[in-house]
Short mmCIF file of C-alpha atoms and ligand atoms in Angstrom, two decimals:
data_model
loop_
_atom_site.label_atom_id
_atom_site.label_comp_id
_atom_site.label_asym_id
_atom_site.label_seq_id
_atom_site.Cartn_x
_atom_site.Cartn_y
_atom_site.Cartn_z
CA MET A 160 -18.32 34.71 -14.06
CA ALA A 161 -19.34 31.83 -16.26
CA PRO A 162 -21.70 32.52 -19.16
CA ALA A 163 -25.33 32.28 -18.06
CA LEU A 164 -26.90 28.87 -18.39
CA SER A 165 -29.80 29.66 -20.67
CA HIS A 166 -31.16 27.76 -23.65
CA SER A 167 -28.00 25.74 -24.05
CA SER A 168 -27.06 22.75 -21.97
CA LEU A 169 -24.50 22.83 -19.24
CA CYS A 170 -21.13 22.92 -21.04
CA VAL A 171 -17.97 21.54 -19.48
CA LEU A 172 -14.40 21.53 -20.75
CA PHE A 173 -12.72 18.44 -19.25
CA ILE A 174 -8.97 18.99 -19.35
CA THR A 175 -6.93 15.84 -18.94
CA PRO A 176 -3.42 14.58 -19.76
CA GLU A 177 -4.61 11.05 -20.56
CA VAL A 178 -7.61 9.16 -21.87
CA HIS A 179 -8.13 5.47 -22.46
CA PRO A 180 -7.68 3.89 -25.03
CA LEU A 181 -5.48 6.56 -26.61
CA ASN A 182 -2.98 6.94 -23.78
CA LYS A 183 -3.33 5.63 -20.26
CA THR A 184 -0.85 5.29 -17.43
CA GLY A 185 -3.41 4.64 -14.68
CA GLY A 186 -6.85 5.32 -13.34
CA LEU A 187 -7.06 8.88 -14.66
CA GLY A 188 -7.09 7.50 -18.21
CA ASP A 189 -10.07 5.29 -17.36
CA VAL A 190 -11.92 8.11 -15.61
CA SER A 191 -11.35 10.50 -18.53
CA ALA A 192 -12.89 7.97 -20.89
CA ALA A 193 -15.90 6.93 -18.81
CA LEU A 194 -17.02 9.93 -16.75
CA PRO A 195 -17.65 12.20 -19.78
CA VAL A 196 -19.81 9.49 -21.37
CA ALA A 197 -21.91 9.23 -18.20
CA LEU A 198 -22.17 13.01 -17.96
CA ARG A 199 -23.33 13.26 -21.56
CA GLU A 200 -26.07 10.76 -20.71
CA LEU A 201 -27.17 13.33 -18.11
CA LYS A 202 -27.30 15.94 -20.88
CA VAL A 203 -24.11 17.67 -19.84
CA ASP A 204 -22.20 18.81 -22.93
CA VAL A 205 -18.71 17.65 -21.92
CA ARG A 206 -15.78 18.00 -24.30
CA LEU A 207 -12.24 16.90 -23.62
CA LEU A 208 -8.99 18.79 -24.11
CA ILE A 209 -5.96 16.50 -24.40
CA PRO A 210 -2.39 16.91 -25.66
CA GLY A 211 -1.61 15.68 -29.18
CA TYR A 212 0.71 12.79 -28.31
CA PRO A 213 1.57 10.51 -31.27
CA GLN A 214 -0.84 7.79 -30.13
CA VAL A 215 -3.63 10.38 -29.75
CA LEU A 216 -3.10 11.72 -33.26
CA SER A 217 -2.89 8.28 -34.80
CA GLY A 218 -5.80 6.92 -32.77
CA LEU A 219 -8.31 9.62 -33.71
CA LYS A 220 -10.01 9.66 -37.09
CA HIS A 221 -11.56 12.61 -38.95
CA LYS A 222 -9.63 15.35 -37.19
CA ARG A 223 -10.50 18.91 -38.18
CA LYS A 224 -8.34 21.93 -37.59
CA ILE A 225 -10.49 24.49 -35.74
CA ALA A 226 -8.10 27.06 -34.31
CA GLU A 227 -4.51 28.20 -34.29
CA PHE A 228 -2.58 29.74 -31.46
CA THR A 229 0.45 31.81 -32.37
CA ALA A 230 3.68 31.42 -30.44
CA GLN A 231 3.70 33.47 -27.27
CA ALA A 232 6.89 33.12 -25.24
CA PRO A 233 7.65 30.69 -23.77
CA PHE A 234 4.99 28.68 -25.62
CA PRO A 235 5.51 27.58 -29.22
CA SER A 236 2.67 27.89 -31.71
CA SER A 237 0.00 25.20 -31.57
CA THR A 238 -3.10 24.06 -33.39
CA LEU A 239 -6.43 22.91 -32.03
CA LEU A 240 -8.00 19.89 -33.71
CA SER A 241 -11.52 18.65 -33.21
CA ALA A 242 -12.43 14.95 -33.24
CA ARG A 243 -14.45 12.38 -31.34
CA LEU A 244 -13.22 9.63 -29.03
CA PRO A 245 -13.01 6.24 -30.77
CA SER A 246 -15.76 4.46 -28.81
CA GLY A 247 -19.45 5.29 -28.81
CA GLY A 248 -20.06 5.99 -32.52
CA SER A 249 -22.04 9.17 -33.14
CA ALA A 250 -22.71 9.43 -29.38
CA SER A 251 -18.98 9.50 -28.69
CA VAL A 252 -17.39 12.28 -26.72
CA PRO A 253 -16.08 15.32 -28.64
CA VAL A 254 -12.43 15.98 -28.04
CA PHE A 255 -10.16 18.95 -28.67
CA VAL A 256 -6.60 17.89 -29.38
CA LEU A 257 -3.84 20.36 -28.66
CA ASP A 258 -1.39 19.70 -31.45
CA CYS A 259 2.05 21.07 -30.69
CA PRO A 260 4.62 18.72 -32.25
CA THR A 261 7.65 20.22 -30.49
CA LEU A 262 6.11 19.49 -27.09
CA TYR A 263 4.03 16.37 -27.53
CA GLN A 264 5.10 14.39 -30.57
CA ARG A 265 7.97 12.30 -29.32
CA GLU A 266 8.75 8.67 -28.63
CA GLY A 267 8.35 7.68 -24.98
CA GLY A 268 5.66 8.09 -22.36
CA SER A 269 3.17 10.87 -21.76
CA TYR A 270 5.18 12.28 -18.86
CA THR A 271 8.51 10.48 -19.05
CA ASP A 272 11.05 9.36 -21.63
CA ALA A 273 11.56 5.70 -22.48
CA ALA A 274 13.94 5.34 -19.52
CA GLY A 275 11.28 6.61 -17.11
CA HIS A 276 12.81 10.07 -16.50
CA ASP A 277 10.47 13.06 -16.44
CA TRP A 278 10.60 15.05 -19.66
CA PRO A 279 12.77 18.09 -18.83
CA ASP A 280 10.22 20.46 -20.40
CA ASN A 281 7.16 19.12 -18.55
CA ALA A 282 6.44 22.57 -17.10
CA LEU A 283 6.20 23.95 -20.62
CA ARG A 284 4.26 20.94 -21.95
CA PHE A 285 1.57 21.11 -19.29
CA GLY A 286 1.83 24.87 -18.91
CA LEU A 287 0.64 25.05 -22.53
CA LEU A 288 -2.16 22.55 -21.90
CA SER A 289 -3.28 24.69 -18.96
CA LYS A 290 -2.92 27.96 -20.86
CA ILE A 291 -5.00 26.77 -23.81
CA GLY A 292 -7.52 25.20 -21.42
CA ALA A 293 -7.93 28.59 -19.73
CA ILE A 294 -8.28 30.39 -23.07
CA LEU A 295 -10.98 27.96 -24.22
CA ALA A 296 -12.77 28.52 -20.90
CA SER A 297 -12.84 32.29 -21.29
CA ASP A 298 -14.22 34.91 -23.67
CA ALA A 299 -10.76 34.97 -25.33
CA SER A 300 -11.60 31.61 -26.91
CA PRO A 301 -11.59 31.48 -30.71
CA LEU A 302 -14.41 28.90 -30.57
CA SER A 303 -18.13 29.53 -30.55
CA TRP A 304 -18.58 26.83 -27.88
CA HIS A 305 -18.08 28.35 -24.41
CA PRO A 306 -17.95 26.10 -21.36
CA HIS A 307 -19.52 27.07 -18.06
CA ILE A 308 -17.03 24.93 -16.17
CA ALA A 309 -13.35 24.11 -16.66
CA HIS A 310 -12.97 20.69 -15.05
CA CYS A 311 -9.26 20.15 -14.39
CA ASN A 312 -7.66 16.82 -13.57
CA ASP A 313 -4.42 16.42 -11.64
CA TRP A 314 -1.36 18.66 -11.74
CA GLN A 315 -1.02 18.66 -15.52
CA SER A 316 -4.03 20.96 -15.78
CA GLY A 317 -3.45 22.63 -12.41
CA LEU A 318 -2.56 26.03 -13.86
CA VAL A 319 -5.94 26.41 -15.59
CA PRO A 320 -7.59 27.82 -12.43
CA ALA A 321 -4.59 30.12 -11.90
CA TYR A 322 -4.70 31.53 -15.45
CA LEU A 323 -8.46 31.95 -15.14
CA HIS A 324 -8.15 33.65 -11.77
CA PHE A 325 -5.89 36.36 -13.20
CA TYR A 326 -7.90 36.78 -16.40
CA GLN A 327 -10.07 39.89 -16.36
CA GLY A 328 -12.71 38.97 -18.95
CA LYS A 329 -15.65 36.55 -18.77
CA LYS A 330 -14.62 33.07 -17.76
CA ALA A 331 -15.82 29.67 -16.67
CA ALA A 332 -15.85 28.48 -13.06
CA SER A 333 -13.14 25.94 -12.28
CA LEU A 334 -13.20 22.55 -10.61
CA MET A 335 -9.98 20.74 -9.71
CA THR A 336 -10.22 16.99 -9.28
CA ILE A 337 -7.37 15.33 -7.39
CA HIS A 338 -6.81 11.82 -8.67
CA ASN A 339 -3.56 11.46 -6.73
CA LEU A 340 -2.14 14.14 -4.46
CA ALA A 341 1.28 12.49 -4.52
CA PHE A 342 1.88 13.84 -8.03
CA GLN A 343 2.21 17.57 -7.58
CA GLY A 344 3.97 18.99 -10.62
CA VAL A 345 6.75 20.76 -8.73
CA PHE A 346 9.15 23.01 -10.64
CA PRO A 347 11.68 25.77 -9.85
CA ALA A 348 10.29 29.02 -8.46
CA ASP A 349 10.96 31.08 -11.59
CA THR A 350 8.63 28.80 -13.60
CA VAL A 351 5.73 30.93 -12.30
CA VAL A 352 6.89 34.01 -14.17
CA GLN A 353 8.22 32.05 -17.15
CA LEU A 354 4.74 30.64 -17.72
CA GLY A 355 3.18 34.08 -17.60
CA LEU A 356 1.64 34.10 -14.14
CA PRO A 357 2.02 37.21 -11.98
CA ALA A 358 5.10 37.15 -9.73
CA ALA A 359 2.76 37.76 -6.80
CA SER A 360 1.26 34.32 -7.29
CA PHE A 361 4.54 32.84 -6.08
CA ASN A 362 3.23 33.01 -2.56
CA ILE A 363 2.14 30.65 0.17
CA ASN A 364 -1.32 31.89 -0.81
CA GLY A 365 -0.80 30.85 -4.42
CA ALA A 366 1.46 28.53 -6.39
CA GLU A 367 4.43 28.46 -4.01
CA TYR A 368 5.22 25.08 -2.50
CA TYR A 369 8.20 24.64 -0.19
CA GLY A 370 10.39 27.05 -2.15
CA GLY A 371 9.37 25.75 -5.58
CA MET A 372 6.14 26.12 -7.47
CA SER A 373 3.53 23.42 -7.79
CA PHE A 374 0.98 23.13 -10.57
CA LEU A 375 -1.32 21.16 -8.28
CA LYS A 376 -1.02 23.61 -5.40
CA ALA A 377 -1.95 26.43 -7.81
CA GLY A 378 -4.98 24.44 -8.92
CA LEU A 379 -6.04 23.72 -5.36
CA TYR A 380 -5.60 27.34 -4.33
CA TYR A 381 -7.22 29.11 -7.28
CA SER A 382 -9.99 26.68 -8.27
CA ASP A 383 -13.57 27.45 -7.29
CA HIS A 384 -14.12 23.93 -6.02
CA ILE A 385 -12.08 20.79 -5.37
CA ALA A 386 -13.12 17.18 -5.85
CA THR A 387 -11.36 14.00 -4.87
CA VAL A 388 -12.13 10.56 -6.23
CA SER A 389 -13.56 9.14 -3.00
CA PRO A 390 -15.09 10.51 0.21
CA SER A 391 -12.51 8.85 2.47
CA TYR A 392 -9.61 10.30 0.47
CA ALA A 393 -11.21 13.75 0.75
CA ARG A 394 -10.92 13.42 4.54
CA GLU A 395 -7.47 11.79 4.57
CA ILE A 396 -5.74 14.54 2.58
CA GLN A 397 -6.71 17.20 5.10
CA THR A 398 -4.15 15.84 7.55
CA ALA A 399 -0.58 14.50 7.38
CA PRO A 400 0.80 12.25 6.04
CA LEU A 401 -1.64 11.85 3.14
CA GLY A 402 -1.92 15.61 2.64
CA PHE A 403 1.64 15.46 1.26
CA GLY A 404 2.38 18.95 2.55
CA MET A 405 -0.87 20.43 1.22
CA GLN A 406 -3.00 19.46 4.23
CA GLY A 407 -3.00 23.03 5.58
CA LEU A 408 -4.43 24.50 2.39
CA LEU A 409 -6.86 21.62 2.00
CA ALA A 410 -8.09 21.94 5.57
CA THR A 411 -8.79 25.64 5.06
CA ARG A 412 -10.75 24.75 1.92
CA ARG A 413 -12.64 21.87 3.54
CA GLU A 414 -16.04 23.45 2.77
CA ASP A 415 -15.11 23.48 -0.93
CA ILE A 416 -14.04 19.82 -1.16
CA SER A 417 -16.32 17.04 -2.38
CA GLY A 418 -15.44 13.35 -2.40
CA ILE A 419 -17.06 11.44 -5.24
CA ALA A 420 -16.09 7.80 -5.70
CA ASN A 421 -15.16 6.87 -9.25
CA GLY A 422 -17.26 4.39 -11.16
CA ILE A 423 -16.04 1.88 -13.69
CA ASP A 424 -16.79 1.25 -17.34
CA THR A 425 -19.32 -1.55 -16.89
CA LEU A 426 -19.45 -2.34 -20.61
CA GLU A 427 -15.72 -2.82 -20.96
CA TRP A 428 -15.51 -4.63 -17.62
CA ASP A 429 -18.28 -7.19 -17.90
CA PRO A 430 -17.49 -10.87 -17.33
CA ALA A 431 -20.58 -11.79 -19.35
CA THR A 432 -19.18 -10.33 -22.57
CA ASP A 433 -15.46 -9.65 -22.00
CA PRO A 434 -13.61 -10.91 -25.11
CA ALA A 435 -10.36 -11.32 -23.14
CA LEU A 436 -11.81 -14.19 -21.11
CA VAL A 437 -11.52 -17.85 -21.99
CA ARG A 438 -15.14 -18.31 -20.90
CA ASN A 439 -17.69 -15.67 -20.06
CA TYR A 440 -19.86 -15.96 -16.99
CA THR A 441 -22.46 -14.22 -14.86
CA ALA A 442 -23.44 -14.51 -11.21
CA SER A 443 -25.70 -17.41 -12.14
CA THR A 444 -23.09 -19.23 -14.26
CA LEU A 445 -20.18 -18.83 -11.87
CA ALA A 446 -18.88 -22.33 -12.53
CA ALA A 447 -17.56 -21.05 -15.87
CA LYS A 448 -15.14 -18.77 -14.00
CA ALA A 449 -12.99 -21.85 -13.32
CA ALA A 450 -11.92 -22.08 -16.98
CA ASN A 451 -10.35 -18.64 -16.65
CA LYS A 452 -8.45 -19.71 -13.54
CA GLN A 453 -7.11 -22.72 -15.37
CA ALA A 454 -6.04 -20.58 -18.35
CA LEU A 455 -4.35 -18.09 -16.04
CA GLN A 456 -2.48 -20.80 -14.16
CA GLN A 457 -1.31 -22.27 -17.48
CA LEU A 458 -0.33 -18.93 -18.97
CA PHE A 459 1.66 -17.93 -15.89
CA GLY A 460 3.30 -21.33 -15.44
CA LEU A 461 1.62 -21.91 -12.09
CA VAL A 462 0.66 -25.38 -10.89
CA VAL A 463 -2.73 -26.03 -12.51
CA ASP A 464 -4.99 -26.87 -9.60
CA PRO A 465 -8.55 -25.59 -9.19
CA GLY A 466 -8.40 -26.03 -5.40
CA ILE A 467 -5.50 -23.68 -4.57
CA PRO A 468 -6.58 -20.09 -3.93
CA LEU A 469 -5.00 -17.88 -6.59
CA PHE A 470 -4.31 -14.23 -5.75
CA GLY A 471 -3.99 -11.70 -8.56
CA LEU A 472 -2.32 -8.29 -8.54
CA ILE A 473 -2.22 -5.69 -11.34
CA SER A 474 -0.48 -2.49 -10.52
CA ARG A 475 1.97 0.26 -11.10
CA LEU A 476 4.90 -1.18 -9.19
CA THR A 477 5.56 1.57 -6.68
CA HIS A 478 5.90 2.13 -2.96
CA GLN A 479 2.35 3.55 -2.96
CA LYS A 480 0.93 0.24 -4.08
CA GLY A 481 2.58 -1.73 -1.25
CA CYS A 482 4.57 -4.05 -3.53
CA ASP A 483 7.43 -4.00 -1.01
CA LEU A 484 5.06 -5.36 1.64
CA LEU A 485 4.02 -8.13 -0.67
CA LEU A 486 7.68 -9.03 -1.20
CA GLN A 487 8.12 -9.33 2.54
CA VAL A 488 5.35 -11.90 2.91
CA ALA A 489 6.04 -13.86 -0.28
CA ALA A 490 7.96 -16.66 1.39
CA GLN A 491 5.19 -17.25 3.95
CA LEU A 492 2.58 -17.08 1.22
CA THR A 493 4.23 -19.97 -0.60
CA GLU A 494 4.09 -22.08 2.56
CA MET A 495 0.29 -21.89 2.46
CA PRO A 496 -1.82 -23.46 -0.18
CA ALA A 497 -1.84 -20.23 -2.22
CA GLN A 498 -0.62 -18.90 -5.55
CA LEU A 499 0.12 -15.40 -6.80
CA ALA A 500 -0.01 -13.93 -10.33
CA VAL A 501 1.39 -10.40 -10.71
CA LEU A 502 1.18 -8.05 -13.68
CA GLY A 503 2.81 -4.66 -13.41
CA SER A 504 5.48 -2.22 -14.35
CA GLY A 505 7.19 0.57 -12.52
CA GLU A 506 10.23 1.04 -10.30
CA ALA A 507 13.16 -0.97 -11.65
CA VAL A 508 14.19 -2.27 -8.20
CA LEU A 509 10.70 -3.57 -7.45
CA GLN A 510 10.48 -5.19 -10.88
CA GLN A 511 13.76 -7.02 -10.27
CA GLN A 512 12.79 -8.08 -6.76
CA LEU A 513 9.43 -9.40 -7.95
CA LEU A 514 11.04 -11.33 -10.79
CA ALA A 515 13.59 -12.82 -8.37
CA MET A 516 10.78 -13.79 -6.00
CA ALA A 517 8.96 -15.56 -8.82
CA LYS A 518 12.14 -17.37 -9.84
CA SER A 519 12.67 -18.76 -6.37
CA HIS A 520 9.03 -19.85 -6.01
CA SER A 521 8.24 -21.07 -9.50
CA GLY A 522 4.90 -22.78 -9.87
CA LYS A 523 3.56 -20.78 -6.93
CA ILE A 524 4.37 -17.18 -7.78
CA ALA A 525 4.55 -15.78 -11.30
CA VAL A 526 5.31 -12.22 -12.40
CA ARG A 527 4.80 -10.49 -15.75
CA ILE A 528 6.45 -7.12 -16.19
CA GLY A 529 4.68 -4.83 -18.63
CA PHE A 530 1.40 -3.05 -19.30
CA ASP A 531 -1.07 -5.46 -20.82
CA GLU A 532 -4.71 -4.41 -20.87
CA ARG A 533 -5.99 -7.75 -22.19
CA LEU A 534 -4.09 -9.82 -19.68
CA SER A 535 -5.38 -7.60 -16.88
CA HIS A 536 -8.93 -8.70 -17.77
CA LEU A 537 -7.99 -12.38 -17.63
CA ILE A 538 -6.35 -11.89 -14.23
CA GLU A 539 -9.49 -10.24 -12.88
CA ALA A 540 -11.53 -13.24 -14.04
CA GLY A 541 -9.03 -16.03 -13.36
CA ALA A 542 -7.87 -15.05 -9.87
CA ASP A 543 -9.84 -16.11 -6.83
CA SER A 544 -8.99 -12.98 -4.87
CA PHE A 545 -7.44 -9.66 -5.91
CA LEU A 546 -4.68 -8.04 -3.82
CA MET A 547 -4.41 -4.29 -3.24
CA PRO A 548 -2.10 -3.63 -0.29
CA SER A 549 -1.87 0.08 -1.22
CA ARG A 550 -0.37 2.45 1.35
CA PHE A 551 -2.87 5.01 0.13
CA GLU A 552 -5.42 4.83 -2.65
CA PRO A 553 -7.37 7.91 -3.79
CA CYS A 554 -10.05 5.63 -5.25
CA GLY A 555 -8.62 2.59 -7.01
CA LEU A 556 -10.36 0.80 -9.85
CA ASN A 557 -9.17 -2.78 -9.71
CA GLN A 558 -11.01 -3.53 -6.48
CA MET A 559 -14.24 -2.60 -8.29
CA TYR A 560 -13.34 -4.59 -11.41
CA SER A 561 -12.59 -7.60 -9.22
CA GLN A 562 -15.90 -7.44 -7.32
CA ARG A 563 -17.71 -7.25 -10.66
CA TYR A 564 -15.75 -10.33 -11.78
CA GLY A 565 -16.61 -12.37 -8.69
CA THR A 566 -13.04 -12.08 -7.41
CA PRO A 567 -13.30 -10.75 -3.84
CA PRO A 568 -10.54 -8.20 -3.21
CA LEU A 569 -8.17 -8.07 -0.26
CA VAL A 570 -7.34 -4.42 0.34
CA HIS A 571 -5.63 -2.12 2.82
CA ALA A 572 -8.20 0.02 4.65
CA THR A 573 -7.40 3.33 3.01
CA GLY A 574 -9.07 5.94 0.79
CA GLY A 575 -11.43 4.69 -1.86
CA LEU A 576 -10.79 1.09 -0.87
CA ILE A 577 -12.67 1.75 2.38
CA ASP A 578 -15.55 3.26 0.42
CA THR A 579 -15.92 0.50 -2.16
CA VAL A 580 -15.13 -2.78 -0.38
CA VAL A 581 -17.19 -4.17 2.52
CA ASP A 582 -15.15 -6.30 4.91
CA CYS A 583 -16.28 -9.88 5.38
CA THR A 584 -17.59 -10.35 8.94
CA SER A 585 -20.41 -12.41 10.33
CA ALA A 586 -22.55 -9.25 10.41
CA THR A 587 -21.85 -8.23 6.81
CA LEU A 588 -22.30 -11.81 5.62
CA ALA A 589 -25.66 -11.85 7.37
CA ASP A 590 -26.85 -8.57 5.83
CA GLY A 591 -25.55 -9.50 2.39
CA SER A 592 -23.07 -6.63 2.05
CA ALA A 593 -19.74 -8.49 2.53
CA SER A 594 -17.71 -8.24 -0.67
CA GLY A 595 -14.01 -8.51 0.27
CA PHE A 596 -11.41 -8.17 2.99
CA LEU A 597 -9.87 -5.06 4.55
CA PHE A 598 -6.77 -4.95 6.74
CA LEU A 599 -5.74 -2.06 8.95
CA ASP A 600 -2.08 -2.66 9.77
CA MET A 601 0.23 -1.85 6.88
CA THR A 602 2.72 -4.43 8.15
CA PRO A 603 3.74 -7.91 6.95
CA ALA A 604 1.75 -9.36 9.87
CA GLY A 605 -1.30 -7.28 8.91
CA LEU A 606 -1.20 -8.44 5.31
CA LEU A 607 -0.48 -12.07 6.19
CA GLY A 608 -3.35 -12.11 8.67
CA ALA A 609 -5.68 -10.91 5.93
CA ILE A 610 -4.36 -13.47 3.45
CA ARG A 611 -5.11 -16.17 6.03
CA ARG A 612 -8.66 -14.80 6.44
CA VAL A 613 -9.13 -15.05 2.67
CA THR A 614 -7.89 -18.62 2.48
CA LEU A 615 -10.17 -19.62 5.37
CA ALA A 616 -13.19 -18.05 3.69
CA TYR A 617 -12.18 -19.61 0.37
CA ASN A 618 -12.37 -23.04 1.94
CA ASN A 619 -15.92 -22.39 3.13
CA LYS A 620 -17.84 -22.90 -0.10
CA SER A 621 -21.04 -21.20 1.02
CA VAL A 622 -19.25 -18.10 2.39
CA TRP A 623 -17.09 -17.80 -0.70
CA ARG A 624 -20.04 -18.11 -3.01
CA ARG A 625 -21.95 -15.42 -1.13
CA LEU A 626 -18.95 -13.08 -1.24
CA LYS A 627 -18.63 -13.46 -4.99
CA LYS A 628 -22.31 -12.93 -5.60
CA ASN A 629 -22.53 -9.91 -3.30
CA GLY A 630 -19.66 -8.23 -5.17
CA MET A 631 -21.13 -9.03 -8.57
CA ALA A 632 -24.48 -7.53 -7.59
CA LYS A 633 -23.00 -4.12 -6.69
CA ASP A 634 -23.60 -1.14 -8.94
CA PHE A 635 -20.26 0.43 -9.80
CA SER A 636 -21.52 2.24 -12.89
CA TRP A 637 -20.68 5.90 -13.41
CA ARG A 638 -24.30 6.99 -13.09
CA SER A 639 -24.22 8.16 -9.48
CA SER A 640 -20.71 9.66 -9.73
CA ALA A 641 -21.72 11.60 -12.83
CA ALA A 642 -24.81 12.88 -11.00
CA GLY A 643 -22.50 14.01 -8.18
CA TYR A 644 -20.29 15.96 -10.57
CA ARG A 645 -23.30 17.49 -12.30
CA LYS A 646 -24.52 18.71 -8.92
CA ILE A 647 -21.15 20.38 -8.28
CA TYR A 648 -21.15 22.01 -11.73
CA LEU A 649 -24.61 23.44 -11.11
CA SER A 650 -23.67 24.68 -7.65
CA LEU A 651 -20.71 26.52 -9.19
CA LEU A 652 -23.02 28.36 -11.56
CA SER A 653 -25.34 29.63 -8.91
P1 ADP B 137 -3.55 4.17 -10.37
O1 ADP B 137 -4.31 5.16 -11.19
O2 ADP B 137 -3.05 4.70 -9.08
O3 ADP B 137 -2.48 3.47 -11.13
P2 ADP B 137 -6.05 2.68 -10.28
O4 ADP B 137 -6.43 1.40 -9.58
O5 ADP B 137 -6.93 3.85 -10.05
O6 ADP B 137 -4.55 3.00 -9.91
O7 ADP B 137 -6.04 2.40 -11.84
C1 ADP B 137 -5.09 1.63 -12.44
C2 ADP B 137 -5.60 1.22 -13.79
O8 ADP B 137 -4.49 0.86 -14.61
C3 ADP B 137 -6.48 0.02 -13.74
O9 ADP B 137 -7.37 0.04 -14.82
C4 ADP B 137 -5.46 -1.12 -13.87
O10 ADP B 137 -6.00 -2.32 -14.31
C5 ADP B 137 -4.53 -0.53 -14.90
N1 ADP B 137 -3.18 -1.07 -14.84
C6 ADP B 137 -2.20 -0.76 -13.98
N2 ADP B 137 -1.07 -1.45 -14.28
C7 ADP B 137 -1.36 -2.21 -15.35
C8 ADP B 137 -0.62 -3.15 -16.12
N3 ADP B 137 0.65 -3.42 -15.86
N4 ADP B 137 -1.24 -3.73 -17.17
C9 ADP B 137 -2.53 -3.47 -17.45
N5 ADP B 137 -3.29 -2.59 -16.76
C10 ADP B 137 -2.72 -1.97 -15.71
#
């Protein structure tokens, strides 16, 4: 049972492997930065637990050592530091940093080495994060601050609910948010026992997953409640193929699953004040958006022409994101009056294919390989339409950024994209809700058909203007999502 909610506010330990701007590989980093801020505005006392990667330690000021954990096989000793996230001044979010140099202080990525291979000791690295998360969420914690809820995020914190389940003392309730079910944290079967979980938990009713063990499966099985980052994704993962082998378990837990669409950081993503733009603009000064298009065309070496519709794409370059589909339609795209600016990094083969595509269509298609936060803002502002042909998308953030930037998105009808983009039809134009374009068929013909719809709408000045304004008027702030999470927390206490 969680400690009673009495005089103190609702306390939540938010366990995450990444947080923007310290370390971010995708949407989870954004969510971990913005959701806690919105929850704190609702008087929820949220504190983060994150691993002490080099960029976390160097990016946080005024760190205080608050606890030490002695080595306990297989885990090395570690230290808990207390600090506050860089943004927000005195209102910024408190963060606990798990400092364990042998596991986290190394050159390379948060989950992979510089060559993109998973760190061989990832089970240990995130087993420790989970173990300490569970300790802090129980009466074994050395701290005086005791959370009511352990809010876990993705597989890296998936063992928290399992450790808590088998702990006999007082403990917090657990919530497992799935940001992407495709990442499951699968390791050899004996990892269960190595990490100190009972052998019996290596079971179909437990952490076992097709002969191995899965951190995420353990989290989904043992947590008190499950959340996904959009309502549509919550439904999709209860059946194949998007259940990725966990659909059976998820279907049996359907009463315990909530779908809450992510919000976005509306301060950081605001075309009126964004310092990465060449010119700022609002819905009533939309003409200024054109300067950003011009700058983007120049920067990417595209033909500078305000009249050609420019599509933008910012993405992890993976099969999930549909980059292969884009490659298949590239030649036809260049036959239309259309341009494409791509920013991304990911699978080496896709990177090479995209670069080759740009080389053979220079002036019309341009590709930048890399992770560039600032450039991503300029693309959102400078493009006319934003492409997201994702095979599946738990929520997606860029389609919300692009609507806020007056850049109607073209998206595959899946997951959070269904929930956050309203397809442009005569009915939705009439009722003022149209804000982008959805396509159903994940085929070259499906995508090309949608691209043609965008270019047609683009050439109708009044339609295009309405689409931009409708998107810019939408409220994508974290307020309502945070209220949804608060409601779940409270329901778990009762
Ligand atoms: P996912 O988490 O699956 O990667 P999301 O759309 O939820 O997808 O979030 C991706 C986030 O990462 C967005 O903020 C997006 O702008 C950012 N991003 C992805 N790739 C890059 C890149 N190459 N450069 C800059 N930002 C990127």
